[in-house]
Amino acid sequence: MVRLRAGNRGGDPGKMGGCGVAAWFSGLTPADAISVAVMMNTRALMGLIAINAGRQMNVIPDDVFAMLVIMSISTTLLTTPLLRRSLRWSHMMDTPITSTVERTR
């Protein structure tokens, strides 16, 4: 009997966190490391290929197939807004902060 695990149950945060920390330790700024972590969430095409293969082998029932397709597409759709936010934060971190005292001199 094949047991299927419904959903990720923490796989995405672990993958994103691990890649983000590794990017940070390898010398990227924290903001750029967050961008790397967010980009680890783009997997819809590979996920859909694997899901279709499982369905064709009759390993994945139709209701689980539908749930996995929805999860794959929705997490990929979330990538764009998250990446834009992290890039905006990265740009803000690169801009030097000057105090009001320094600006008035």
mmCIF file of C-alpha atoms in Angstrom:
data_model
loop_
_atom_site.group_PDB
_atom_site.id
_atom_site.type_symbol
_atom_site.label_atom_id
_atom_site.label_comp_id
_atom_site.label_asym_id
_atom_site.label_seq_id
_atom_site.Cartn_x
_atom_site.Cartn_y
_atom_site.Cartn_z
ATOM 1 C CA MET A 1 0.000 0.000 0.000
ATOM 2 C CA VAL A 2 1.282 3.447 -0.927
ATOM 3 C CA ARG A 3 0.761 6.177 1.632
ATOM 4 C CA LEU A 4 0.503 9.732 0.417
ATOM 5 C CA ARG A 5 1.254 12.696 2.560
ATOM 6 C CA ALA A 6 -1.317 15.442 2.008
ATOM 7 C CA GLY A 7 0.270 18.856 1.796
ATOM 8 C CA ASN A 8 3.780 19.898 2.647
ATOM 9 C CA ARG A 9 3.542 20.257 6.422
ATOM 10 C CA GLY A 10 6.570 22.454 6.760
ATOM 11 C CA GLY A 11 8.578 21.470 3.704
ATOM 12 C CA ASP A 12 8.483 24.945 2.188
ATOM 13 C CA PRO A 13 9.602 26.856 5.300
ATOM 14 C CA GLY A 14 12.428 24.373 5.813
ATOM 15 C CA LYS A 15 13.565 24.587 2.210
ATOM 16 C CA MET A 16 13.249 28.360 2.105
ATOM 17 C CA GLY A 17 14.915 28.816 5.484
ATOM 18 C CA GLY A 18 17.776 26.472 4.695
ATOM 19 C CA CYS A 19 18.526 28.112 1.364
ATOM 20 C CA GLY A 20 18.185 31.599 2.799
ATOM 21 C CA VAL A 21 20.585 30.849 5.656
ATOM 22 C CA ALA A 22 23.047 29.174 3.271
ATOM 23 C CA ALA A 23 22.906 32.215 0.954
ATOM 24 C CA TRP A 24 23.492 34.529 3.906
ATOM 25 C CA PHE A 25 26.453 32.473 5.180
ATOM 26 C CA SER A 26 27.960 32.430 1.698
ATOM 27 C CA GLY A 27 28.231 36.210 1.710
ATOM 28 C CA LEU A 28 24.947 37.610 0.436
ATOM 29 C CA THR A 29 23.295 40.435 2.289
ATOM 30 C CA PRO A 30 20.326 39.416 4.446
ATOM 31 C CA ALA A 31 17.937 41.054 1.978
ATOM 32 C CA ASP A 32 19.424 39.154 -0.972
ATOM 33 C CA ALA A 33 19.377 35.932 1.041
ATOM 34 C CA ILE A 34 15.639 36.443 1.567
ATOM 35 C CA SER A 35 15.234 36.831 -2.204
ATOM 36 C CA VAL A 36 17.028 33.516 -2.741
ATOM 37 C CA ALA A 37 14.769 31.882 -0.162
ATOM 38 C CA VAL A 38 11.627 33.229 -1.837
ATOM 39 C CA MET A 39 12.758 31.999 -5.257
ATOM 40 C CA MET A 40 13.026 28.457 -3.865
ATOM 41 C CA ASN A 41 9.237 28.442 -3.852
ATOM 42 C CA THR A 42 8.905 28.448 -7.659
ATOM 43 C CA ARG A 43 8.297 24.862 -8.543
ATOM 44 C CA ALA A 44 4.971 24.629 -10.318
ATOM 45 C CA LEU A 45 6.201 23.085 -13.555
ATOM 46 C CA MET A 46 8.270 20.337 -11.926
ATOM 47 C CA GLY A 47 5.550 19.731 -9.374
ATOM 48 C CA LEU A 48 2.877 19.399 -12.017
ATOM 49 C CA ILE A 49 5.035 16.952 -14.000
ATOM 50 C CA ALA A 50 5.554 14.785 -10.917
ATOM 51 C CA ILE A 51 1.881 14.994 -9.956
ATOM 52 C CA ASN A 52 0.807 13.985 -13.466
ATOM 53 C CA ALA A 53 3.225 11.042 -13.434
ATOM 54 C CA GLY A 54 1.788 9.867 -10.117
ATOM 55 C CA ARG A 55 -1.744 10.191 -11.422
ATOM 56 C CA GLN A 56 -0.955 8.265 -14.614
ATOM 57 C CA MET A 57 0.544 5.434 -12.529
ATOM 58 C CA ASN A 58 -2.676 5.413 -10.434
ATOM 59 C CA VAL A 59 -0.716 6.283 -7.305
ATOM 60 C CA ILE A 60 -2.475 9.610 -6.727
ATOM 61 C CA PRO A 61 -6.290 9.601 -6.532
ATOM 62 C CA ASP A 62 -8.253 12.359 -8.284
ATOM 63 C CA ASP A 63 -9.152 14.313 -5.138
ATOM 64 C CA VAL A 64 -5.531 14.371 -3.946
ATOM 65 C CA PHE A 65 -4.424 15.272 -7.488
ATOM 66 C CA ALA A 66 -6.707 18.311 -7.481
ATOM 67 C CA MET A 67 -5.435 19.388 -4.070
ATOM 68 C CA LEU A 68 -1.791 19.080 -5.158
ATOM 69 C CA VAL A 69 -2.402 21.036 -8.365
ATOM 70 C CA ILE A 70 -4.083 23.847 -6.430
ATOM 71 C CA MET A 71 -1.255 23.900 -3.862
ATOM 72 C CA SER A 72 1.427 23.966 -6.559
ATOM 73 C CA ILE A 73 -0.179 26.806 -8.469
ATOM 74 C CA SER A 74 -1.093 28.881 -5.405
ATOM 75 C CA THR A 75 2.380 28.725 -3.860
ATOM 76 C CA THR A 76 3.912 29.708 -7.179
ATOM 77 C CA LEU A 77 1.512 32.642 -7.500
ATOM 78 C CA LEU A 78 2.612 33.846 -4.069
ATOM 79 C CA THR A 79 6.226 33.970 -5.202
ATOM 80 C CA THR A 80 5.912 37.170 -7.250
ATOM 81 C CA PRO A 81 4.497 39.413 -4.505
ATOM 82 C CA LEU A 82 6.931 37.989 -1.945
ATOM 83 C CA LEU A 83 9.886 38.514 -4.269
ATOM 84 C CA ARG A 84 8.836 42.077 -5.059
ATOM 85 C CA ARG A 85 8.576 42.828 -1.361
ATOM 86 C CA SER A 86 11.982 41.314 -0.614
ATOM 87 C CA LEU A 87 13.584 43.225 -3.516
ATOM 88 C CA ARG A 88 12.012 46.454 -2.267
ATOM 89 C CA TRP A 89 13.447 45.705 1.173
ATOM 90 C CA SER A 90 16.829 44.940 -0.424
ATOM 91 C CA HIS A 91 16.787 48.319 -2.187
ATOM 92 C CA MET A 92 15.909 50.077 1.069
ATOM 93 C CA MET A 93 18.774 48.307 2.833
ATOM 94 C CA ASP A 94 21.237 49.441 0.134
ATOM 95 C CA THR A 95 20.209 53.101 0.484
ATOM 96 C CA PRO A 96 22.385 54.845 3.071
ATOM 97 C CA ILE A 97 20.489 56.179 6.037
ATOM 98 C CA THR A 98 21.337 59.736 6.981
ATOM 99 C CA SER A 99 20.186 61.426 10.113
ATOM 100 C CA THR A 100 18.398 64.761 10.097
ATOM 101 C CA VAL A 101 21.450 66.360 11.711
ATOM 102 C CA GLU A 102 23.678 65.306 8.811
ATOM 103 C CA ARG A 103 21.156 66.535 6.208
ATOM 104 C CA THR A 104 20.914 70.016 7.711
ATOM 105 C CA ARG A 105 24.671 70.647 7.699
#
